[in-house]
XYZ file of C-alpha atoms in Angstrom:
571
model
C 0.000 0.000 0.000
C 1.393 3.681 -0.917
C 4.132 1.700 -2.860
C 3.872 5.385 -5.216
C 3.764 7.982 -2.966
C 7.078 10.165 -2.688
C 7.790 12.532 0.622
C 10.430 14.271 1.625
C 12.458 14.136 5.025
C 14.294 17.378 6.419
C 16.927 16.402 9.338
C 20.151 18.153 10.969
C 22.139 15.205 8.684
C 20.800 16.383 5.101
C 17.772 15.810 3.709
C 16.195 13.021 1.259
C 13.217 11.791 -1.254
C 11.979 8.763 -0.987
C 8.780 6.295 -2.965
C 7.042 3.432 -1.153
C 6.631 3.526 2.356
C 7.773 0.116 3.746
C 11.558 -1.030 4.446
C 11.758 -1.482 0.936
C 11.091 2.432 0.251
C 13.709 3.682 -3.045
C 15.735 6.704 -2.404
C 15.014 9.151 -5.435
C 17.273 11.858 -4.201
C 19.416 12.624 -1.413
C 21.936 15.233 0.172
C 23.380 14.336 3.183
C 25.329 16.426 5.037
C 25.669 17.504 8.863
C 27.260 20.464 8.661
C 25.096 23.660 10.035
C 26.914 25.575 6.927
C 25.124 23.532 4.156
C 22.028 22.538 5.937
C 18.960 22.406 4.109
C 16.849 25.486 5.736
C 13.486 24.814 3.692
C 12.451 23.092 0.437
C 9.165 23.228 -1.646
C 7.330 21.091 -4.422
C 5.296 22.277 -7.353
C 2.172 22.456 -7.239
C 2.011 19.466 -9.651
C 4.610 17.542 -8.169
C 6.989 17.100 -10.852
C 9.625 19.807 -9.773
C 11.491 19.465 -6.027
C 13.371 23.664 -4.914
C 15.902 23.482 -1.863
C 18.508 25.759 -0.701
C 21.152 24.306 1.488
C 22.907 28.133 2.735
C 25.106 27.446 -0.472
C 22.620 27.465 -3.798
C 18.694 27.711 -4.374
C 17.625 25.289 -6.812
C 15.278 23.578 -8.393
C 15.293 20.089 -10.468
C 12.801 17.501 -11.756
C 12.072 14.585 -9.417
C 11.758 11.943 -12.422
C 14.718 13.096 -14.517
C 17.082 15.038 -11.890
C 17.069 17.721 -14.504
C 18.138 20.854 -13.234
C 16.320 23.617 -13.935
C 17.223 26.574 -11.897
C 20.582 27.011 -9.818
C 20.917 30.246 -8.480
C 23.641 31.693 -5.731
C 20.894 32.355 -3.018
C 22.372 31.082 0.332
C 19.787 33.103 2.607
C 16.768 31.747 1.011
C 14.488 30.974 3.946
C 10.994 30.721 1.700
C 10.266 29.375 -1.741
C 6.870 29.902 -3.563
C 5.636 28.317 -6.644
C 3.422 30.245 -9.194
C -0.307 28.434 -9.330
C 0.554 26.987 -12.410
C 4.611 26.439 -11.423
C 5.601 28.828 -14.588
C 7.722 31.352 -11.511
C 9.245 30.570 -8.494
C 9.457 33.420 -5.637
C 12.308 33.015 -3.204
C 12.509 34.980 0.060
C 15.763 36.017 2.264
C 15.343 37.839 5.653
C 15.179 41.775 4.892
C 18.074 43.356 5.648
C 19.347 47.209 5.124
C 22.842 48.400 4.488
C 25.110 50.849 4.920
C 25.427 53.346 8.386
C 22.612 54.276 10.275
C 23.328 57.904 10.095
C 24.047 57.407 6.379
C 21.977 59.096 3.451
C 22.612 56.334 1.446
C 21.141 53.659 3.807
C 18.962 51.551 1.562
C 17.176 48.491 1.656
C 18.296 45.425 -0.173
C 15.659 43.578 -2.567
C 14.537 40.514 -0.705
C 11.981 38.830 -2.806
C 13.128 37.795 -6.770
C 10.658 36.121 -9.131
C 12.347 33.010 -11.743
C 11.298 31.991 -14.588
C 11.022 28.602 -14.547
C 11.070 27.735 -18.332
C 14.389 29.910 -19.042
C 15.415 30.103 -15.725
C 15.506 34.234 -16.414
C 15.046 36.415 -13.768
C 12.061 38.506 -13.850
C 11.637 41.203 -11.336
C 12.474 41.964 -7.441
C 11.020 43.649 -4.589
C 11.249 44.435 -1.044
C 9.321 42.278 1.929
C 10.257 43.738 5.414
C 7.800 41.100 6.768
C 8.067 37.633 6.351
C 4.532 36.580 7.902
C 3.145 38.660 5.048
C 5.722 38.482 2.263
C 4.114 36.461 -0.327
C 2.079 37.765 -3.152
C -1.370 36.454 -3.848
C -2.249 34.981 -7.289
C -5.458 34.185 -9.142
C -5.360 30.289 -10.422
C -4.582 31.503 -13.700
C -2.313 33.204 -12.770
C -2.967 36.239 -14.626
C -3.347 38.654 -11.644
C -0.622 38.845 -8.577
C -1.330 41.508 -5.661
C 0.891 42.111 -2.601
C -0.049 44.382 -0.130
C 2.513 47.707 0.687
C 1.270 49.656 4.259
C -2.445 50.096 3.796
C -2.554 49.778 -0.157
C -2.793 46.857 -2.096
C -1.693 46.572 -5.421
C -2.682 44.067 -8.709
C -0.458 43.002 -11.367
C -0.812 41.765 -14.655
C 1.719 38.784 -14.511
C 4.780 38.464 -12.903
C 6.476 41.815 -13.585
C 5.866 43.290 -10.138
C 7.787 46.618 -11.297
C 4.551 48.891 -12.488
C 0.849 47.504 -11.123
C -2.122 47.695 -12.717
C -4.315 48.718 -10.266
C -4.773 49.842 -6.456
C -7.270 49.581 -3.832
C -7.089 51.699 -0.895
C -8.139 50.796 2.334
C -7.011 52.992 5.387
C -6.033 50.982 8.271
C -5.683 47.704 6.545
C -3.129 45.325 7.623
C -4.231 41.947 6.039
C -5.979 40.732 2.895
C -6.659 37.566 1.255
C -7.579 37.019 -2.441
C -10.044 34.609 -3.576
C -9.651 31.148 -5.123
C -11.551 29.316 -8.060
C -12.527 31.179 -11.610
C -12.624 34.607 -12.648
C -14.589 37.127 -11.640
C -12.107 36.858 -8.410
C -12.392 39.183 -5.198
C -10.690 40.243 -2.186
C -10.961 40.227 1.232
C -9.696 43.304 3.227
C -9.433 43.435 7.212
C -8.990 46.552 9.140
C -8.120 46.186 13.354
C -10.292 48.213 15.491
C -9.129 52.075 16.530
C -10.747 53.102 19.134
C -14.892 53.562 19.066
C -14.512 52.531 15.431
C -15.431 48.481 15.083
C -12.815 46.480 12.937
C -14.411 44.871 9.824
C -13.681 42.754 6.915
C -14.492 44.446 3.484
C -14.897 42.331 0.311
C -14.744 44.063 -3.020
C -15.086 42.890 -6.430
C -11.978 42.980 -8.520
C -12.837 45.304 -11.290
C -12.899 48.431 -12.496
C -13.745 50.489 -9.475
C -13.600 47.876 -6.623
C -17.330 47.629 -6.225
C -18.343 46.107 -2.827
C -19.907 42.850 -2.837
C -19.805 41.717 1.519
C -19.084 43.551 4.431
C -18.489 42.808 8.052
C -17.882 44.904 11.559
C -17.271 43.502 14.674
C -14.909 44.362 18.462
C -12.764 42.519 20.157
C -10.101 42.281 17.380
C -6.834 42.792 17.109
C -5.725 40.698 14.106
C -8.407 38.459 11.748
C -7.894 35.238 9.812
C -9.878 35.000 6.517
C -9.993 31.364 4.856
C -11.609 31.017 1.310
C -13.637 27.896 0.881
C -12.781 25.961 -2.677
C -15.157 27.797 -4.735
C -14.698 31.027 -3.748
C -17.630 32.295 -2.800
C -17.890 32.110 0.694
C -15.030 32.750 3.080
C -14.463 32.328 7.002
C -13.701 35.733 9.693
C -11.672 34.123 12.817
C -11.496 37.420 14.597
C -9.399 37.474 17.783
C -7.995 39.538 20.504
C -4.891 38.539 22.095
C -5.830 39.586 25.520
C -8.690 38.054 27.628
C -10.050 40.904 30.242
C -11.945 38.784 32.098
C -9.068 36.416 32.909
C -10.833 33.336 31.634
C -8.957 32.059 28.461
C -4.503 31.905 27.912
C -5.589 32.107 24.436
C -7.163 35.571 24.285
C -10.937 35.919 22.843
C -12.129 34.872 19.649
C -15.251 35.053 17.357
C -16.463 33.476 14.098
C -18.076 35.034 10.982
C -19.593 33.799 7.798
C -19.423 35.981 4.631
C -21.549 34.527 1.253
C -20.777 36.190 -1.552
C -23.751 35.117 -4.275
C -26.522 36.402 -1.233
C -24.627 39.256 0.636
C -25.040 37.894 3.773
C -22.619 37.795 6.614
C -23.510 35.954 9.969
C -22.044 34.867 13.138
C -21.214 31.092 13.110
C -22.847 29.891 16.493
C -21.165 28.406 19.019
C -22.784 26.336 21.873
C -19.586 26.227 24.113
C -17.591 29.117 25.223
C -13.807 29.329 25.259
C -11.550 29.676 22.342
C -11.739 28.804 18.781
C -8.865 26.264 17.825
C -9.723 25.920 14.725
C -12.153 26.420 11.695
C -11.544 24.779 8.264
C -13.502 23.916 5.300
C -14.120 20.786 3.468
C -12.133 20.552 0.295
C -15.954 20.195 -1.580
C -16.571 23.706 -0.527
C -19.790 22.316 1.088
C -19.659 22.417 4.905
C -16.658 23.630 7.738
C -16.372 21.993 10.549
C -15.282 24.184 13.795
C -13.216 22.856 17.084
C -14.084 25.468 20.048
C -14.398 25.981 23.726
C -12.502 25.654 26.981
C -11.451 21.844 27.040
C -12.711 19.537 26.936
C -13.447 21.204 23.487
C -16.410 20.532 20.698
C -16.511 20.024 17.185
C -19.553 21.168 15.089
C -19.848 20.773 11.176
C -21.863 23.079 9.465
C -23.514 23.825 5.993
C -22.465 27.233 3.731
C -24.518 29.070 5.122
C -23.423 28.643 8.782
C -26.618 26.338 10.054
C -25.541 23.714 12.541
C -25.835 20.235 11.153
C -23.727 17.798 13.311
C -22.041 17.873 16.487
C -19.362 15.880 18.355
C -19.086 14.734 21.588
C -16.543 16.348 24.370
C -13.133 15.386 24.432
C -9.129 16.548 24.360
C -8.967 18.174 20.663
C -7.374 21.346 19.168
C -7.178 20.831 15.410
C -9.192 19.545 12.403
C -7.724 18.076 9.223
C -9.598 17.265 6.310
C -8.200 15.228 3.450
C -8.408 15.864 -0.288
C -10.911 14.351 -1.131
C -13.219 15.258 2.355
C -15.165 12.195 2.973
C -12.302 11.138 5.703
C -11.633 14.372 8.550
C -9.590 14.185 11.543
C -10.135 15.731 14.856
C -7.362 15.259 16.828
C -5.448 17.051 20.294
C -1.793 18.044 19.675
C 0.489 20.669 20.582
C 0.271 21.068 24.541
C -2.176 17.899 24.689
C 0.382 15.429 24.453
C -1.803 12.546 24.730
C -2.068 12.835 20.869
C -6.094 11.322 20.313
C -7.002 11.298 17.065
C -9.884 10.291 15.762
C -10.958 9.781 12.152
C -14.942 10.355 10.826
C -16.744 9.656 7.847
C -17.024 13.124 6.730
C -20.438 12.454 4.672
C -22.124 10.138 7.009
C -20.526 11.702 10.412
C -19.745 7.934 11.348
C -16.632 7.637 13.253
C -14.194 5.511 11.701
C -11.484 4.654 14.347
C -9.456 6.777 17.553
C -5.908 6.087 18.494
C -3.385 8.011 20.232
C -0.132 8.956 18.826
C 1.634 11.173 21.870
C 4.042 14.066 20.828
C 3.093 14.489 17.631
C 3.862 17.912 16.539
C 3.198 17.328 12.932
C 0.606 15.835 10.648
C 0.099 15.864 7.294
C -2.249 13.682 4.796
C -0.965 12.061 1.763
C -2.590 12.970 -1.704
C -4.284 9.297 -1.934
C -6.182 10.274 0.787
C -5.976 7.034 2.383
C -2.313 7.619 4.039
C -0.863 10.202 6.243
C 2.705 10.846 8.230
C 3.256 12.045 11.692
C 6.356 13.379 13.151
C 7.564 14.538 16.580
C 10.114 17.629 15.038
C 12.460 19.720 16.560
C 12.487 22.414 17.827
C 9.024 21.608 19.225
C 10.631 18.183 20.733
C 14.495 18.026 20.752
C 14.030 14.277 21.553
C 12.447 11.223 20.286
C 12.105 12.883 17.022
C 11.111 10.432 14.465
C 8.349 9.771 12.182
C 5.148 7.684 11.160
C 3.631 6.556 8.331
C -0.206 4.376 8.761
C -3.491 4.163 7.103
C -6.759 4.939 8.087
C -7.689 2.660 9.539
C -5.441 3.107 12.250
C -2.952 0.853 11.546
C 0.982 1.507 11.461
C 2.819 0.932 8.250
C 6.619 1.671 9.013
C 8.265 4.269 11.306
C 11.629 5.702 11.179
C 13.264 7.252 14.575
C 16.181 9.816 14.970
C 18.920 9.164 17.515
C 18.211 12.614 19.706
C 19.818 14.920 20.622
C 22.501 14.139 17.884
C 20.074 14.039 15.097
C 17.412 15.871 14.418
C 14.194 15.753 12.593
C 12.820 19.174 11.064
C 10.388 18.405 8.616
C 8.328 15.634 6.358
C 6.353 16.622 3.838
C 4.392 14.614 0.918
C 4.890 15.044 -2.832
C 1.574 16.247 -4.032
C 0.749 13.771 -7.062
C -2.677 13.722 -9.273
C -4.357 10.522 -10.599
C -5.963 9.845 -7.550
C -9.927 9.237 -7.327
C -12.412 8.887 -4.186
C -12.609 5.719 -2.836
C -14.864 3.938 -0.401
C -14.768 3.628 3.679
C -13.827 0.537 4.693
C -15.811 -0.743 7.735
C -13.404 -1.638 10.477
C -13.806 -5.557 11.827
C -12.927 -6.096 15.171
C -9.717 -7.468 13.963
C -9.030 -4.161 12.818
C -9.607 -2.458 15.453
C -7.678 -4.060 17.554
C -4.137 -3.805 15.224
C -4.679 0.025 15.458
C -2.712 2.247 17.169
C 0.991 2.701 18.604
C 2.960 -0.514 19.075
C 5.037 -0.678 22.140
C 8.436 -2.485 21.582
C 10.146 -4.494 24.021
C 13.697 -5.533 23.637
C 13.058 -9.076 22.885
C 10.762 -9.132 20.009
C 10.586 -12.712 19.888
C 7.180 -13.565 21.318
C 4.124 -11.665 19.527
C 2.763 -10.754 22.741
C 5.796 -7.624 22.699
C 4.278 -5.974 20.410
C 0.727 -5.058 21.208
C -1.508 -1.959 20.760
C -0.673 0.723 22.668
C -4.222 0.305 24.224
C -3.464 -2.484 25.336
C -0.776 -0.747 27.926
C -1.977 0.430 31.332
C -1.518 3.980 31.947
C 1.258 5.057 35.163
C -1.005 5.097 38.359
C 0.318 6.997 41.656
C 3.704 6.859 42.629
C 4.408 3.686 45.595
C 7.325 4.160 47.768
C 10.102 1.582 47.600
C 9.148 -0.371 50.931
C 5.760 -0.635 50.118
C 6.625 -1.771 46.285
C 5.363 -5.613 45.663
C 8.390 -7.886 45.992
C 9.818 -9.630 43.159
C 8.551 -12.808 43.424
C 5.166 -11.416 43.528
C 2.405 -11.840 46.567
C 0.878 -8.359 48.563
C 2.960 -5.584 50.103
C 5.624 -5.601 51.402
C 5.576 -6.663 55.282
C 6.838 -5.029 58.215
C 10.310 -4.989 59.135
C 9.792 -8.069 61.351
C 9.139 -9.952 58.016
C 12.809 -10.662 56.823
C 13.428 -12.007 60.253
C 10.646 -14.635 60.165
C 11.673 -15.956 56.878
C 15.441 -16.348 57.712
C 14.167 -19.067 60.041
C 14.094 -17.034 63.460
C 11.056 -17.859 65.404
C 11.700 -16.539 68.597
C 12.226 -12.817 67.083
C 8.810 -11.023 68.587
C 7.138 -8.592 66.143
C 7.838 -5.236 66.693
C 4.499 -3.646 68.295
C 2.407 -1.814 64.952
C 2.005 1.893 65.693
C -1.192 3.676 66.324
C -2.425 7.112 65.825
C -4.216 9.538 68.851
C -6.785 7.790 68.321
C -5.315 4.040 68.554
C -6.492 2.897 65.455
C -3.777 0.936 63.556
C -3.575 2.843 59.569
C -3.552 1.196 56.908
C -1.130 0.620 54.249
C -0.863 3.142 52.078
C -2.928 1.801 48.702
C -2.033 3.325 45.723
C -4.382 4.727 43.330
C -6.350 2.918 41.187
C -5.223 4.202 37.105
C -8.103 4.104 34.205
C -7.085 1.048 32.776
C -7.421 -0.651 36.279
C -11.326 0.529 36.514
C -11.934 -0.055 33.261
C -10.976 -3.263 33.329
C -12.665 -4.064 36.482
C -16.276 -2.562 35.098
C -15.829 -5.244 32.250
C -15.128 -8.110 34.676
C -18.451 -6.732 36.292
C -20.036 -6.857 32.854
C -19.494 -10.048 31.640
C -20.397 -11.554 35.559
C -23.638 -9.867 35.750
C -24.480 -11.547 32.240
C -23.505 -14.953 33.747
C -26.278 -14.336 36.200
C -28.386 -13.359 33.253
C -27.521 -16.587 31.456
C -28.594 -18.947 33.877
C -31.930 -16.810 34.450
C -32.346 -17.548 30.595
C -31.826 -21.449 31.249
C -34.243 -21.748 34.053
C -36.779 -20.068 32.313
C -37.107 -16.730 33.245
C -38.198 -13.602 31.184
C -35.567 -11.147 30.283
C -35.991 -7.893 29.429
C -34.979 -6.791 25.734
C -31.600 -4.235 27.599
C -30.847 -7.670 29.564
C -30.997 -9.239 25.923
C -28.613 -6.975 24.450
C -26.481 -7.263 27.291
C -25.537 -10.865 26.930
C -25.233 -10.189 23.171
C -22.117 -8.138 23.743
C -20.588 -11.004 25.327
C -17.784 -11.378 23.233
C -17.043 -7.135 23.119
C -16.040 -7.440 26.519
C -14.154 -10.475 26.545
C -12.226 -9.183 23.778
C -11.862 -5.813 25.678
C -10.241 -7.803 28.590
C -8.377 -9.758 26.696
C -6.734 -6.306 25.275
C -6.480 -4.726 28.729
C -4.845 -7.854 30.085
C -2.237 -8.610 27.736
């Protein structure tokens, strides 16, 4: 399975491509090298896949993955972003801004940070100045006959990649942000200006034409900085508004608020939330038909909606931060990573809101699906995690297809990223057997891997419960507590030693051992043992003839879920 795909490891040793995802994966390129002077700081694929761009703080340059061609090699050590063109005709390269020359100097000036290639002549095309690199990259229509780039509070269109004279200019006072539609022409843009004051911030969406005409508006407080997310089609987009400060003390992660723009009707809404607390994240399905929302002060909740921002499923509870969709959308992830290092994820049916499977992966600080939509990689990276950095590769269905660690802190992982490929189509769910179910999720290794039983799902491990001193540890060769200090005494043979008289407290009561605390595993496992006892007792009521009612029925049905639970928990 995946024997096709390609992806792309970035590591403190070099970095490497590589198809198939088994032990018997092919290396299609590969630069290794440890030195911090020729690392690889960032690479990029086309948007089609077929070219690979890298800069290793000696050359940028870019080659084609089937042939090694090169196609562009220019002397760009500093190159810290690459961009392809929508249609990979230009590649953008960025290098931190700098300025030269005395402070005090007339003739301090700015160095050009951001150079546009073309990619069929490898001919250099224009340059500009970025100071910012959160906001450096220009915007393209999918055609990519019109590029814009914002300068202060003006934003500028060009007709194709000469970025020297633009074409037009839209003025908005105040804005810091804007986002430019996807999908076909007519195309329009999405300006956001902060609140000042008594005035409200808004989001302003105009028509790109002759005149800007404007076709959505919205105003709202409490915001400080705005993210605006396009769905597919480009006719509705997303407002996550926030403010980084809570005044009431309540949230770390400041306040935020959700808006809903359509473009055909006019209409702009507030999404509605049922939980308060912060908004982790809102994203849209790839079919540009629904966007599903993770909000609220943990344990969070996940509601899907339809386009125009009407409630039409919701999770239940639980330890998430982060939704991932993949390209097709009939499989999305809701998972908790980051500062929940537990690392649940669990996969739905995206059209029939059925969930699939949940496993935990802890410490995963990356995640990314694979353009079959039926694969996907994650990664513990530095600098998030300077140890056991390594990555994953599984399916689905939960299971675990090959994994490849990093020996920390001497090597270190940075980055794994797919090659996007095309020919892929939608495929069908599988339903999940029991079987199934229970291969998912994180093997544990043990150093002899000789018995099958050392490898077993990781839900299959019990969790750490309360910490037991030494002397009241179990002994070695098993049995309760350990005894007094009289204890050693008797079993060396001594039986005239008296017992040391037991303590007692003011109110001469002996106390008890100390009893450590029971973990989750430990109940759970108990409440199944109490299960599959009470429908013993059921059972024989069945033989001698008594009437059961249809929930005792059921009960005894599930039977073989709980023995197969136990047999899990027990292993």
């Amino acid at each position: 399975m995946g024997d096709n795909l390609v992806y792309a490891v970035r590591s403190s040793q070099g970095f490497y491509l590589k198809r198939g995802l088994g032990t018997d994966a092919v290396t299609v390129f590969e630069q290794n090298n440890s030195s911090k002077e020729v690392a690889c700081n960032v690479f990029a694929y086309s948007n089609n896949g077929q070219l690979f761009a890298y800069c290793d703080n000696q050359v940028t340059r870019v080659f084609e993955i089937a042939t090694h061609k090169e196609i562009l090699c220019v002397e760009l050590k500093r190159t810290r972003k690459i961009l392809f063109s929508p249609r990979d005709n230009y590649l953008l390269t960025f290098e931190p801004w700098a300025i030269y020359g005395a402070k005090t100097s007339e003739n301090q000036k700015p160095e050009p940070n951001v150079r546009v290639f073309s990619l069929a002549d490898g001919r250099h095309v224009s340059t500009f100045s970025a100071p910012k690199e959160a906001s450096w990259e220009p915007q393209f229509s999918d055609d990519e006959a019109l590029a814009a780039r914002m300068v202060g509070s003006e934003i500028f269109f060009y007709n194709g990649m000469s970025f020297d004279r633009y074409e037009h200019k839209l003025v908005e006072k105040g804005a810091t942000s804007f986002s430019l539609s996807p999908g076909n022409c007519p195309n329009h843009v999405a300006v956001y200006v902060p609140a000042v004051g008594s005035n409200p911030a808004r989001v302003r969406v105009h028509k790109v034409s002759t005149g800007f005409p404007v076709v959505g508006n919205r105003t709202f407080y409490k915001s400080d900085k705005a993210v605006v997310t396009w769905n597919p089609r480009g006719n509705a987009l997303l407002i996550l508004a926030s403010v980084d400060v809570d005044k009431t003390n309540q949230s770390y992660y400041g306040e935020q608020s959700l808006y809903l723009i359509n473009i055909q009707s006019g209409d702009s809404v507030i999404v509605p939330l049922e939980k308060q607390g912060p908004i982790y994240a809102a994203k849209w399905n790839p079919n540009g038909r629904e966007f599903a929302v993770c909000y609220g002060y943990m344990p969070a909740k996940v509601t899907f909606y339809n386009p125009k921002g009407v409630p039409i499923f919701d999770m239940a509870e639980g330890p998430r931060n982060d939704i991932f969709y993949n390209a097709f959308g009939n499989i999305v992830l809701v998972c908790g990573f980051g500062n929940i290092s537990k690392g649940k994820m669990e996969f739905w049916d995206a059209e029939n809101k059925k969930e699939i499977i949940s496993i935990e992966v802890p410490n995963t600080t990356l995640f990314d699906w694979a353009p079959d939509g039926q694969h996907f990689v994650t990664c513990t990276t530095a600098p998030r995690l300077r140890i056991d950095n390594c990555y994953r590769f599984w399916h689905y269905t939960g299971r675990m297809l090959a994994e490849t660690h990093f020996d920390s802190p001497k090597e270190e992982l940075w980055e794994v990223r797919w090659r996007p490929m095309m020919g892929y189509n939608k495929f069908a769910i599988k339903e999940l057997t029991k079987t199934d179910k229970m291969a998912a999720g994180l093997p544990i290794k043990k150093k002899d891997a000789s018995h099958p039983l050392n490898n077993v799902p990781a839900g299959a491990v019990r969790q750490a419960g309360a910490y037991i001193p030494p002397h009241l540890r179990k002994p070695l060769g098993g049995g309760g507590a350990a005894g007094p200090p009289s204890a050693p005494a008797a079993a060396n043979g001594n039986q005239n030693h008296r017992p040391a008289p037991q303590r007692t407290n003011g109110n001469g009561n002996v106390p008890q051992p100390f009893r450590p605390q029971q973990s989750d595993q430990d109940r759970k496992l108990f409440q199944l043992k109490k299960k599959v006892d009470e429908i013993q007792v059921l059972k024989q009521k069945q033989a001698n003839g008594d009437h059961l009612q249809p929930n005792q029925m059921e009960k005894i049905k599930r039977e073989e879920e709980y023995l197969a639970d136990i047999a899990k928990l027990t292993i």
